[in-house]
mmCIF file of C-alpha atoms in Angstrom:
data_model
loop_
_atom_site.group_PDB
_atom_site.id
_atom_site.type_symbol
_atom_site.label_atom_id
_atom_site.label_comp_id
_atom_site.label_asym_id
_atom_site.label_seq_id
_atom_site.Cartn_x
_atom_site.Cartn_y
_atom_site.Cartn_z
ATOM 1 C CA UNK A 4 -8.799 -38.299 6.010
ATOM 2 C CA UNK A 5 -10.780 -37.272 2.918
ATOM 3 C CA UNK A 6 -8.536 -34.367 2.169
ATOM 4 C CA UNK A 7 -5.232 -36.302 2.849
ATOM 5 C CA UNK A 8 -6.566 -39.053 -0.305
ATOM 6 C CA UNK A 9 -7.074 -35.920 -2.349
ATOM 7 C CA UNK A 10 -3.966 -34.602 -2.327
ATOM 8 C CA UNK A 11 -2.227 -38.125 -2.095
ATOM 9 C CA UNK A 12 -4.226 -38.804 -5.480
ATOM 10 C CA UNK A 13 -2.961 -35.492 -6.545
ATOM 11 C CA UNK A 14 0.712 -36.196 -6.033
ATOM 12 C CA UNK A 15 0.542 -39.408 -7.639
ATOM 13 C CA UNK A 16 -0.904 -37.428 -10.756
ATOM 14 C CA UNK A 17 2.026 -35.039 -10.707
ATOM 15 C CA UNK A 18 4.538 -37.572 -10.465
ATOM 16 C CA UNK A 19 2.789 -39.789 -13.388
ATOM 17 C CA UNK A 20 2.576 -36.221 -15.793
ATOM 18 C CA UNK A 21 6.465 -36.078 -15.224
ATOM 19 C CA UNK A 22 7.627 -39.613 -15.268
ATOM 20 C CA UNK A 23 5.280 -41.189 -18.101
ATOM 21 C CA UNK A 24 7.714 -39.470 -21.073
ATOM 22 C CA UNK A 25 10.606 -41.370 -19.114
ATOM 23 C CA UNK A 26 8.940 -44.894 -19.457
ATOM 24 C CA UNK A 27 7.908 -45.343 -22.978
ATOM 25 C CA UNK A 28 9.631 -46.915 -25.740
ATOM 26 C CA UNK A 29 10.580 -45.031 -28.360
ATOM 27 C CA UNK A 30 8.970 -45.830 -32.060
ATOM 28 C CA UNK A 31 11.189 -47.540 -34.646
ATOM 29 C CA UNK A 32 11.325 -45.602 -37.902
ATOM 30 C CA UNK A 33 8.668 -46.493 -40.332
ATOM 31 C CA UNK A 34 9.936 -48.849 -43.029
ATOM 32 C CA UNK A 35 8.503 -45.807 -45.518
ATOM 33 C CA UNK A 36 11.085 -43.378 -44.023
ATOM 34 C CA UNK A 37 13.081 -41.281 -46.371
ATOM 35 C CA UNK A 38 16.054 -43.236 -45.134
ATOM 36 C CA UNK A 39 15.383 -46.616 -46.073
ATOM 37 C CA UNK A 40 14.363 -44.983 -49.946
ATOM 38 C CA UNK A 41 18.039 -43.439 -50.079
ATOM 39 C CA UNK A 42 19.994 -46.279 -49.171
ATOM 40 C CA UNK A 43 17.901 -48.501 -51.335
ATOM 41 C CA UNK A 44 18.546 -45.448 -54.094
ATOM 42 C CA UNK A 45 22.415 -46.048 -52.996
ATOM 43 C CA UNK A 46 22.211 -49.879 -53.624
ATOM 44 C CA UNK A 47 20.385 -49.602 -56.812
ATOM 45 C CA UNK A 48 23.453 -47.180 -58.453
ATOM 46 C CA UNK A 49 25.580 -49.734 -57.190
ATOM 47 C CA UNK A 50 24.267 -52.106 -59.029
ATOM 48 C CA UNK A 51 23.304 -49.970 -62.245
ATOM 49 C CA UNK A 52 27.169 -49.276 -62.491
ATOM 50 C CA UNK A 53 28.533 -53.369 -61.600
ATOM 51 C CA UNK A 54 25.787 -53.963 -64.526
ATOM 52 C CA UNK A 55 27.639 -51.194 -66.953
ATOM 53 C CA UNK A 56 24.038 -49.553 -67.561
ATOM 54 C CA UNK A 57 25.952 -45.914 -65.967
ATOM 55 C CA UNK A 58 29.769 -44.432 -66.397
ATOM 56 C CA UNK A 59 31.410 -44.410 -63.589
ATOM 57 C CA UNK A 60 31.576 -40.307 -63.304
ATOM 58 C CA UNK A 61 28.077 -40.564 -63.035
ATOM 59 C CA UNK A 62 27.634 -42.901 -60.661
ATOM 60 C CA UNK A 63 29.926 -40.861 -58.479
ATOM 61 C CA UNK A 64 27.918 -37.886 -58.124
ATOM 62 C CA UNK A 65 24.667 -39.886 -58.099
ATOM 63 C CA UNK A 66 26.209 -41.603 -54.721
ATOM 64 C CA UNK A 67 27.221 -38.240 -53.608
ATOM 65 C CA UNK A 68 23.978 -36.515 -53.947
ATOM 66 C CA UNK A 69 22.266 -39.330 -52.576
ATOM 67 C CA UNK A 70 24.581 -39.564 -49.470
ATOM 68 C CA UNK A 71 23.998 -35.937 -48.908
ATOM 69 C CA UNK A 72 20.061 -36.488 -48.592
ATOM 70 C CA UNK A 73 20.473 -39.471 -46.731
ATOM 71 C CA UNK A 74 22.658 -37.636 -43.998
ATOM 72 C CA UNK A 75 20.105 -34.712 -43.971
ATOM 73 C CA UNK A 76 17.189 -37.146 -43.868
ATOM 74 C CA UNK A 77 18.606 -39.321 -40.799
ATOM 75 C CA UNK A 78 19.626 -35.874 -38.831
ATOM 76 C CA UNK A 79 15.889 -34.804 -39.218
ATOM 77 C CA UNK A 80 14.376 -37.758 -37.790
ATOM 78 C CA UNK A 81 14.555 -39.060 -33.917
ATOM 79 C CA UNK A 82 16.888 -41.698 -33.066
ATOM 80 C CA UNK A 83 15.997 -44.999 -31.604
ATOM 81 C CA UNK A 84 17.413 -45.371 -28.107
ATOM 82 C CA UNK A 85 19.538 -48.180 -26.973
ATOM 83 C CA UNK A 86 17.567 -50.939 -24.869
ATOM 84 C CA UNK A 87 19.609 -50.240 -22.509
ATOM 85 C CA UNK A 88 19.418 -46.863 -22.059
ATOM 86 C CA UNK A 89 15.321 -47.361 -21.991
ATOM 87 C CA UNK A 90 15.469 -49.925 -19.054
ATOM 88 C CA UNK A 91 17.511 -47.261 -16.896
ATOM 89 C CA UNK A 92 14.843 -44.684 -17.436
ATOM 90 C CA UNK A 93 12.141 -47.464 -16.820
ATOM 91 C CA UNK A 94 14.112 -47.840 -13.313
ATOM 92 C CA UNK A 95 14.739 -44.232 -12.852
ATOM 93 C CA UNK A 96 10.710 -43.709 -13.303
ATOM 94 C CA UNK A 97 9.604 -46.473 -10.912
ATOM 95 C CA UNK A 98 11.909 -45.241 -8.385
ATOM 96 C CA UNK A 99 10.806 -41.837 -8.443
ATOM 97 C CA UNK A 100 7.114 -43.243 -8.478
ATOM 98 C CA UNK A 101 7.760 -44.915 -5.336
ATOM 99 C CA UNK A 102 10.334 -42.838 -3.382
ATOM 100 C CA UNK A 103 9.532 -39.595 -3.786
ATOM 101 C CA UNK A 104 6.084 -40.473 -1.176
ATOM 102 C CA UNK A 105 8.064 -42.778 0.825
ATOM 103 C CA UNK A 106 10.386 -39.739 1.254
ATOM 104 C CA UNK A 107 8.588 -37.226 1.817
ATOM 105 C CA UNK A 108 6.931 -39.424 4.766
ATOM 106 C CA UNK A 109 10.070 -40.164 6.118
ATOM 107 C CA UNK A 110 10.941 -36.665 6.427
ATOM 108 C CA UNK A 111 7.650 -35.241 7.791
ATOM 109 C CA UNK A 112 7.007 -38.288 9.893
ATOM 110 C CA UNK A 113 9.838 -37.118 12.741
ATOM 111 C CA UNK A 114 9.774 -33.360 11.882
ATOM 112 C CA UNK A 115 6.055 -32.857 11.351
ATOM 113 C CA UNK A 116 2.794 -32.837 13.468
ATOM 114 C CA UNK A 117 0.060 -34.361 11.691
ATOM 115 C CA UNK A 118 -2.332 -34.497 14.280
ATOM 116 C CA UNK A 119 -1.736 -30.362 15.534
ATOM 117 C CA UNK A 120 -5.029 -28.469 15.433
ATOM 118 C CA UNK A 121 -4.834 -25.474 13.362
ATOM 119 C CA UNK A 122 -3.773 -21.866 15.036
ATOM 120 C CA UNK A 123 -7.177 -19.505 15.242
ATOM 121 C CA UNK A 124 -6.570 -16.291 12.803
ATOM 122 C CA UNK A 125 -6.475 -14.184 16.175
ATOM 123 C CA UNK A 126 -3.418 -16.470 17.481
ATOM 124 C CA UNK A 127 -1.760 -16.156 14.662
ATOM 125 C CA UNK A 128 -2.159 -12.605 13.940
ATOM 126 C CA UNK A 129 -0.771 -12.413 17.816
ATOM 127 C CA UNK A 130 2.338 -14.650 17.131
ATOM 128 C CA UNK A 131 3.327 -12.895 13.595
ATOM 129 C CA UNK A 132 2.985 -9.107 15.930
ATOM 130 C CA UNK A 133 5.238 -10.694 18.588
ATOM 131 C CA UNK A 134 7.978 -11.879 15.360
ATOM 132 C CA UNK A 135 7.278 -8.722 14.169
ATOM 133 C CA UNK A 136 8.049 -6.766 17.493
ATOM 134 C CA UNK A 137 10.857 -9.012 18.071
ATOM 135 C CA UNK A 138 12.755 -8.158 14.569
ATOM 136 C CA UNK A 139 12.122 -4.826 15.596
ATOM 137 C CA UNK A 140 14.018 -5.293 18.967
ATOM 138 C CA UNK A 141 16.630 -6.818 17.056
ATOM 139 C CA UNK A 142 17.218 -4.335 14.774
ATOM 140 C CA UNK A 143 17.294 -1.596 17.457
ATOM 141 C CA UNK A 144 19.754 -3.880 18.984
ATOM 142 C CA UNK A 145 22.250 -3.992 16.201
ATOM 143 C CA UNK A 146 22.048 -0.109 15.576
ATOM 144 C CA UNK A 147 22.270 0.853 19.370
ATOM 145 C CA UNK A 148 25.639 -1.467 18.983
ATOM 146 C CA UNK A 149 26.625 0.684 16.262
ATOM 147 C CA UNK A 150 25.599 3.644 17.822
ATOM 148 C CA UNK A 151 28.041 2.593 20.811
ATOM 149 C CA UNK A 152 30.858 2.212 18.451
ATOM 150 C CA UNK A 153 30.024 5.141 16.485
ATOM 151 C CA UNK A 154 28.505 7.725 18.574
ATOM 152 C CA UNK A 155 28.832 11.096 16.601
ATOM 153 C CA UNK A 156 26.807 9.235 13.605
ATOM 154 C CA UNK A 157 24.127 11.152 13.257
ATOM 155 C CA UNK A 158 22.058 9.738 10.710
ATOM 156 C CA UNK A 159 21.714 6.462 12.763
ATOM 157 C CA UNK A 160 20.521 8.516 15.628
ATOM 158 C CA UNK A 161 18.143 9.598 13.393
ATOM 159 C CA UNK A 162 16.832 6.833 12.752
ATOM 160 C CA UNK A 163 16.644 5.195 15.575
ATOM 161 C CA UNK A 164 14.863 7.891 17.436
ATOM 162 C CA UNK A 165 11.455 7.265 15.777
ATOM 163 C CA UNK A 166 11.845 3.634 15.987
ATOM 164 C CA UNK A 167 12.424 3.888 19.992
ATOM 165 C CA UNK A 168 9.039 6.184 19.926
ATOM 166 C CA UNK A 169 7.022 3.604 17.976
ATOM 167 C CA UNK A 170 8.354 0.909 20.577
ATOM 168 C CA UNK A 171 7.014 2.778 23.510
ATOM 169 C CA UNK A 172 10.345 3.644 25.175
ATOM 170 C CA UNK A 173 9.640 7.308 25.178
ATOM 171 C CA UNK A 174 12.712 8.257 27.700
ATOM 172 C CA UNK A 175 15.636 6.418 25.206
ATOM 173 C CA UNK A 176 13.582 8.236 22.339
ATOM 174 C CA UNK A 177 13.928 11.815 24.332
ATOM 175 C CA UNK A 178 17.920 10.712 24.349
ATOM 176 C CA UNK A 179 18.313 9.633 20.482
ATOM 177 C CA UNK A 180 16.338 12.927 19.616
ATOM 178 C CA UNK A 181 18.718 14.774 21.603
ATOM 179 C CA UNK A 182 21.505 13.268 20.255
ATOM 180 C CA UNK A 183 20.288 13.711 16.465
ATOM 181 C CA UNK A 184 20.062 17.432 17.208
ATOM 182 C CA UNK A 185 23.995 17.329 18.254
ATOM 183 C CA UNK A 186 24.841 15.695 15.689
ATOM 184 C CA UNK A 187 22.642 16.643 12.722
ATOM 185 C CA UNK A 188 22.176 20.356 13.467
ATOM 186 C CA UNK A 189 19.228 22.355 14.199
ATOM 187 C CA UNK A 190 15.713 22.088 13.061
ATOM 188 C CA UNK A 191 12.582 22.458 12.727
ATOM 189 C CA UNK A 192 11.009 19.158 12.388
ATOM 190 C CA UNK A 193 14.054 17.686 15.514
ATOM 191 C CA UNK A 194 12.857 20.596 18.028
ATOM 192 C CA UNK A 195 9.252 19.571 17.258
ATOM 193 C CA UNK A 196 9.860 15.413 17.847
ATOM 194 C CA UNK A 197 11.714 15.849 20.667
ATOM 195 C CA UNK A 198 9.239 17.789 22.165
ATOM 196 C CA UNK A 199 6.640 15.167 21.290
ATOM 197 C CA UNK A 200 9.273 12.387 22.433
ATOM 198 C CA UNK A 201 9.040 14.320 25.801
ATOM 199 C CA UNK A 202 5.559 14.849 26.088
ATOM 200 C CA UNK A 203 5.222 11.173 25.315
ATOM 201 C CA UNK A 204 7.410 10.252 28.424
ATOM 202 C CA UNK A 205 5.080 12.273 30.458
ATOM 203 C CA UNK A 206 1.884 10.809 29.258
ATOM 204 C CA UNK A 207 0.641 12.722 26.924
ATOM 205 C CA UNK A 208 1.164 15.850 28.927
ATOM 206 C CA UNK A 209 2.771 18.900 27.325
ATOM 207 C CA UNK A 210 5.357 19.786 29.984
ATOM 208 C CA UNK A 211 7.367 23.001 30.668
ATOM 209 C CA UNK A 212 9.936 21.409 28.857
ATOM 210 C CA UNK A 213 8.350 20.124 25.485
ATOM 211 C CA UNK A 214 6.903 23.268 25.443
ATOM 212 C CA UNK A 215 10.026 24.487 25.112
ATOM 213 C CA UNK A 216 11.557 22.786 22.304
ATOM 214 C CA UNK A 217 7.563 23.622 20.207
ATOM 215 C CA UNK A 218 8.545 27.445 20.805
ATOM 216 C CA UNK A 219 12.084 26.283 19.488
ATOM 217 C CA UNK A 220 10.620 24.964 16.740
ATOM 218 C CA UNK A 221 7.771 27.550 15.878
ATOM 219 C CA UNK A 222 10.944 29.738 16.042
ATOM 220 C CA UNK A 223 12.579 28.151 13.328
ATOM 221 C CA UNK A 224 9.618 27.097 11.187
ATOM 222 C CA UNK A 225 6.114 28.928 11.703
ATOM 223 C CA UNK A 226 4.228 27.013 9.756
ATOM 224 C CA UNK A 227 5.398 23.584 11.373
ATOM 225 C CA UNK A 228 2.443 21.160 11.794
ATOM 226 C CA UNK A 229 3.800 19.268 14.781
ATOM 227 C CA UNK A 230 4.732 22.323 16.673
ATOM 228 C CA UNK A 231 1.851 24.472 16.518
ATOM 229 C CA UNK A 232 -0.596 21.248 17.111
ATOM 230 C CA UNK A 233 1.112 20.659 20.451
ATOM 231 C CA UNK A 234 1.316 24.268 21.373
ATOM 232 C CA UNK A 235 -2.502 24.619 20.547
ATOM 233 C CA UNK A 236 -2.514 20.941 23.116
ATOM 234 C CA UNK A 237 -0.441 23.167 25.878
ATOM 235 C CA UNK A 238 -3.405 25.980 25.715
ATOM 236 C CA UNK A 239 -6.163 23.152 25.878
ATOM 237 C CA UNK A 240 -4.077 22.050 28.897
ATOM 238 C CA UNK A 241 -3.883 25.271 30.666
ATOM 239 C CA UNK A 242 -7.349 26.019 29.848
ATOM 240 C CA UNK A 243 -6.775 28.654 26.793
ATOM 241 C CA UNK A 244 -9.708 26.905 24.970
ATOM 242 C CA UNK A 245 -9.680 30.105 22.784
ATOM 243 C CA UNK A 246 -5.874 30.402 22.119
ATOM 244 C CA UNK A 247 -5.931 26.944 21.383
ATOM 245 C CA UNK A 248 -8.391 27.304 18.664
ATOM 246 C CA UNK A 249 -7.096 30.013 17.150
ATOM 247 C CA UNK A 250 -3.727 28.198 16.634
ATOM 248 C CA UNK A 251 -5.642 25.109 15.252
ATOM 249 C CA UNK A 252 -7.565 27.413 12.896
ATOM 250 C CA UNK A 253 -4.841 28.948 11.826
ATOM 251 C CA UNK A 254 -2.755 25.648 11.119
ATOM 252 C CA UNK A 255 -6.168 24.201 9.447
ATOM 253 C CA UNK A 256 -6.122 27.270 7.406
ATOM 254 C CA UNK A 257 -1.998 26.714 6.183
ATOM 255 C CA UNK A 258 -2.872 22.976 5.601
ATOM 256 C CA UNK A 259 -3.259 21.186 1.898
ATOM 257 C CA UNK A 260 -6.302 19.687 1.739
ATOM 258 C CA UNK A 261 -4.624 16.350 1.654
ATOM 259 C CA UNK A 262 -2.765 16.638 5.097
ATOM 260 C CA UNK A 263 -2.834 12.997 6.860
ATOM 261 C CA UNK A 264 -3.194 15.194 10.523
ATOM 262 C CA UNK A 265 -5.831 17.299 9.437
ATOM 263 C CA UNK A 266 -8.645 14.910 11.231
ATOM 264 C CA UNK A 267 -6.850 14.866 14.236
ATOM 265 C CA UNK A 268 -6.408 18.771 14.119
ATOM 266 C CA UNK A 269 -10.790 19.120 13.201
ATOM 267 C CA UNK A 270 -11.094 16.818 16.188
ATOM 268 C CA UNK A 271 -9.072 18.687 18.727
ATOM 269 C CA UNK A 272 -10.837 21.922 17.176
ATOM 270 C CA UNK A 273 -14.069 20.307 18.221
ATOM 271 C CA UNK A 274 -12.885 19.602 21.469
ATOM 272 C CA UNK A 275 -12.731 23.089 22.320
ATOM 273 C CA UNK A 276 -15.566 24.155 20.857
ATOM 274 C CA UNK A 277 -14.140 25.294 17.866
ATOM 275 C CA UNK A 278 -15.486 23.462 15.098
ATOM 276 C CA UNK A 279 -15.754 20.005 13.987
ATOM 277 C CA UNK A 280 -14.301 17.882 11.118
ATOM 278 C CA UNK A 281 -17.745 19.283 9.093
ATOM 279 C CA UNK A 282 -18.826 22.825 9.950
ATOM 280 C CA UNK A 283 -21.685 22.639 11.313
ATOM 281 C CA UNK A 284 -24.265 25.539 10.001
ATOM 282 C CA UNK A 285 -27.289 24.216 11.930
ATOM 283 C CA UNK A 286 -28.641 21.714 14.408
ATOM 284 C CA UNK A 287 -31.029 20.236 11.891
ATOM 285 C CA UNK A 288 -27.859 20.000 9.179
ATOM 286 C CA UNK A 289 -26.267 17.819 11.866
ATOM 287 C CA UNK A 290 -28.974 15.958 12.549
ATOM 288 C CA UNK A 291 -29.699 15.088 9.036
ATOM 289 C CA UNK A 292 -26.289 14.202 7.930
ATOM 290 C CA UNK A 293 -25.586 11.578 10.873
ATOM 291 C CA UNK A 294 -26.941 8.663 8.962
ATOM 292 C CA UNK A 295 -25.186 9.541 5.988
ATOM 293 C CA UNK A 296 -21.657 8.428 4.220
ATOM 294 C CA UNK A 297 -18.790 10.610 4.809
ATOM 295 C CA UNK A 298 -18.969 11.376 0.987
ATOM 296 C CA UNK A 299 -22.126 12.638 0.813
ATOM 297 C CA UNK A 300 -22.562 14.418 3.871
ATOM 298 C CA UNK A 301 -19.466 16.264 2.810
ATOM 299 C CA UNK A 302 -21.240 16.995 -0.340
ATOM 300 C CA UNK A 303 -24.508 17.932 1.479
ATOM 301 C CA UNK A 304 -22.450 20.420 3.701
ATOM 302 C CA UNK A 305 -20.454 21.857 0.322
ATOM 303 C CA UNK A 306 -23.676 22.583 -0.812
ATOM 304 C CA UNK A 307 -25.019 24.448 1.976
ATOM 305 C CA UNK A 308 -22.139 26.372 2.480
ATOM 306 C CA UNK A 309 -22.298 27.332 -1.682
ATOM 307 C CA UNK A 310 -26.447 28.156 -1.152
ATOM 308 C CA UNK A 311 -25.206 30.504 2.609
ATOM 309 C CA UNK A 312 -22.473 32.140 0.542
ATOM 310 C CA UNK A 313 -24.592 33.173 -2.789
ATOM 311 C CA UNK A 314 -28.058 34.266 -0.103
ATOM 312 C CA UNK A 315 -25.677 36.710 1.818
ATOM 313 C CA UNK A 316 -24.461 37.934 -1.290
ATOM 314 C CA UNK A 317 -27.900 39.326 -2.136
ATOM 315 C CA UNK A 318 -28.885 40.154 1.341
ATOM 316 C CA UNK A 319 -25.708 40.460 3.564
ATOM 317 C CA UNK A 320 -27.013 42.077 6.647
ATOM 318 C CA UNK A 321 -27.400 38.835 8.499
ATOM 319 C CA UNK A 322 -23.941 38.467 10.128
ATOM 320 C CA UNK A 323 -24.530 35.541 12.156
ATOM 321 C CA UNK A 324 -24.644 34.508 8.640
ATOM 322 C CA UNK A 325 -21.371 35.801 7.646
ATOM 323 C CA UNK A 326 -19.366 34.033 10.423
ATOM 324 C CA UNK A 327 -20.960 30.907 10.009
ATOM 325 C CA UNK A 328 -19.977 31.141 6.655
ATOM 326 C CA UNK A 329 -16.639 32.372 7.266
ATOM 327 C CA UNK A 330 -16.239 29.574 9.921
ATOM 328 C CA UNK A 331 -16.918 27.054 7.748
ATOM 329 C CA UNK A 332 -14.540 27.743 4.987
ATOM 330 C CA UNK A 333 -11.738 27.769 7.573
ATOM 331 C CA UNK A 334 -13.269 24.508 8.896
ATOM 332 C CA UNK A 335 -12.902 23.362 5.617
ATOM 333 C CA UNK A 336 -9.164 24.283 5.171
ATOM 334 C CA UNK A 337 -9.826 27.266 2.430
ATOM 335 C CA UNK A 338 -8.568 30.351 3.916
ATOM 336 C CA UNK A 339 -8.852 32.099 0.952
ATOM 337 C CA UNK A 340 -12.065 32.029 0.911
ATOM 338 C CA UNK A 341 -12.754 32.538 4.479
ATOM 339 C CA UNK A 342 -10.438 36.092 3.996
ATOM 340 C CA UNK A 343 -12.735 37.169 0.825
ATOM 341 C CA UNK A 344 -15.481 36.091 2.785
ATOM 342 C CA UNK A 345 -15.017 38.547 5.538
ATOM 343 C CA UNK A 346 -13.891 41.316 3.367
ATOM 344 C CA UNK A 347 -17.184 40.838 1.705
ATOM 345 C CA UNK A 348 -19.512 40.730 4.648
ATOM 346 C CA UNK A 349 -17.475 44.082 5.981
ATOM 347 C CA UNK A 350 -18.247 45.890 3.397
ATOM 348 C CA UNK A 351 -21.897 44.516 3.437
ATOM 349 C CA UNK A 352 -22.493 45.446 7.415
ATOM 350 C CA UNK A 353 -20.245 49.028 6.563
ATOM 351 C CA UNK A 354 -23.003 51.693 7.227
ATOM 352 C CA UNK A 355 -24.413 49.659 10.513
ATOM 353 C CA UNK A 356 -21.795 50.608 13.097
ATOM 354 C CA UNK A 357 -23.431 48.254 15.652
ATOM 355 C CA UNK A 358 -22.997 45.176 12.827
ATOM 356 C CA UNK A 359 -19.695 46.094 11.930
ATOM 357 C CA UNK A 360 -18.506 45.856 15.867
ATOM 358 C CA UNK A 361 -20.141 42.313 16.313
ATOM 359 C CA UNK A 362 -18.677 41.035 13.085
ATOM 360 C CA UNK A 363 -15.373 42.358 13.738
ATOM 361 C CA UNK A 364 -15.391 40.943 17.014
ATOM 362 C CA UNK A 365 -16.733 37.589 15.742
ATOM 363 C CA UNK A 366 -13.833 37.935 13.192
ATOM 364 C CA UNK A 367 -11.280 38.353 16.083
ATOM 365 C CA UNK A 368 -12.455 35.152 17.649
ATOM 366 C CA UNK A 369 -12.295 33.019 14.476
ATOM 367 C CA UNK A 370 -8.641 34.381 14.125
ATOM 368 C CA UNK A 371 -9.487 37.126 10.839
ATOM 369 C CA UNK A 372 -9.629 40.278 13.382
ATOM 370 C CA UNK A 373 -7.734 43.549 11.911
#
């Protein structure tokens, strides 16, 4: 009830700031008023000239100066209002003051619900997802009616396709990709999402048949993200833990350091046992960085990696060293530097024929062999 006086003490404020200007009377001019002085100047050559003190040519352009200030001077100040103008603002004012509330009740009284207990954030979080979901249905709606008329345009395919993917219904999705690829030609980045669109349908599981279109794809474009993740997924699922991470390496390798899928790549990479989203170069490293921020335990891990990389420089005979270090630059998405890396530690381990076989077969696994 407290709040409702507030804000009824408020509105009365409002309305008061705007209507106040309406109700008051405007000033009469001061009797000191340039005005008054020119028409008395006006009377006085009147009666200088009936009194024969001026010539009449002078009198005339006296009265015509003096006319001309006059005009300027009653232009420059504000005009009194009629009375009865100033009564029908009074009214206008007072019946604003009192109808606008009376109004406003009126209209929320039969329309509103005063006494309805306010939504919890969760609820309405829920009900703007379900409007949100719904608009979405809509839309689909209205292009799928489109698509009906029009079914050779390609571009709405297009777009459609992803939308039907995001909405869960994977097996309409497989059918738009489809029919983008008819209609919009062949690639790359089509193969690849209709493979996923397919896998999708079958729960996550890379069939025969999305496998497919990710060779399809890999055929066109080699260095596409989508396909080579899921065909590194179809090893992990027939057990090729090793293929798969050498695929994932490999794409980890290709990637800018500012890929959005690179986490998700690191993570699968772990999965196998290939590596995490931090290369890990010891048990204790890991156990130390645990507790720390992702910023700083990236910086801790930079700086091991800098401190492994100048100690095999001076002593590079250690070549569980020199795949650890190698690892972790490919880890880290910096191929380069993994490839310089190895080149250096082969030519470190050259006159040990025994070290040169285990690095070059460590090499192999981590994808550098040759």
């Amino acid at each position: 009830m407290t709040l409702w006086f507030v804000f009824a003490l408020m509105t009365v404020a409002a309305i008061f700031a705007v209507l106040w200007p309406l109700g008051r009377k405007e000033r009469a001019p001061e009797q000191g008023s340039e005005v008054v002085v020119y028409k008395d100047q006006l009377a006085e050559v009147e009666r200088d000239l009936a009194a024969g003190l001026i010539p009449a040519p002078d009198a005339e352009a006296a009265r015509v100066e003096i006319s001309r200030r006059l005009l300027a001077a009653a232009a420059s100040e504000p005009a009194l209002a009629p009375q009865s103008n100033l009564k029908w603002r009074r009214a206008a004012a007072v019946l604003a003051l009192a109808g606008l509330p009376l109004v406003a009740i009126a209209v929320y009284m039969p329309l509103g619900s005063p006494r309805l207990q306010d939504a919890p954030l969760a609820q309405r979080e829920r009900a703007s997802n379900t409007n949100m979901a719904q608009s979405l249905e809509n839309m689909v709606e209205q292009v799928q009616q489109h698509l009906e008329k029009n079914p050779t345009d390609g571009r709405g395919w297009n777009v459609l396709a992803p939308v039907l993917q995001r909405l869960g219904r994977f097996d309409d999705a497989v059918r738009a990709y489809r029919n983008s690829l008819t209609y919009n030609g062949e690639s790359a980045e089509r193969r690849a999402d209709l493979g996923e669109a397919i896998s999708a349908a079958a729960g996550g599981v890379v069939t025969a048949e999305a496998k497919s279109e990710f060779e399809r794809a890999y055929a066109l474009d080699a260095d596409d993200p989508k396909a080579n993740y899921f065909l590194g997924l179809a090893a992990e699922q027939d057990g090729r833990n090793d293929d798969a991470a050498k695929i994932w390496r490999t794409l980890l390798g290709k990637a800018p350091a500012d890929a959005p899928w690179r986490s998700l790549v690191q993570t699968s990479l772990a999965r196998v046992g290939g590596g995490g989203t931090m290369p890990a170069l010891s048990d204790e490293t890991v156990a130390a960085s645990k507790d720390m921020a992702e910023g700083d335990r990236n910086a801790m891990v930079r700086g091991m990696v800098d401190r492994l990389a100048t100690r095999l420089k001076q002593n590079g005979e250690d070549v569980d060293g020199w795949l650890r270090l190698v690892r972790a630059y490919l880890v880290m998405g910096e191929r380069d530097k993994a490839m310089g890396a190895s080149v250096d530690a082969r030519q470190a381990v050259a006159s040990d024929a025994e070290r040169l076989r285990q690095l070059n077969d460590g090499l192999k696994t981590l994808g550098l062999g040759g």
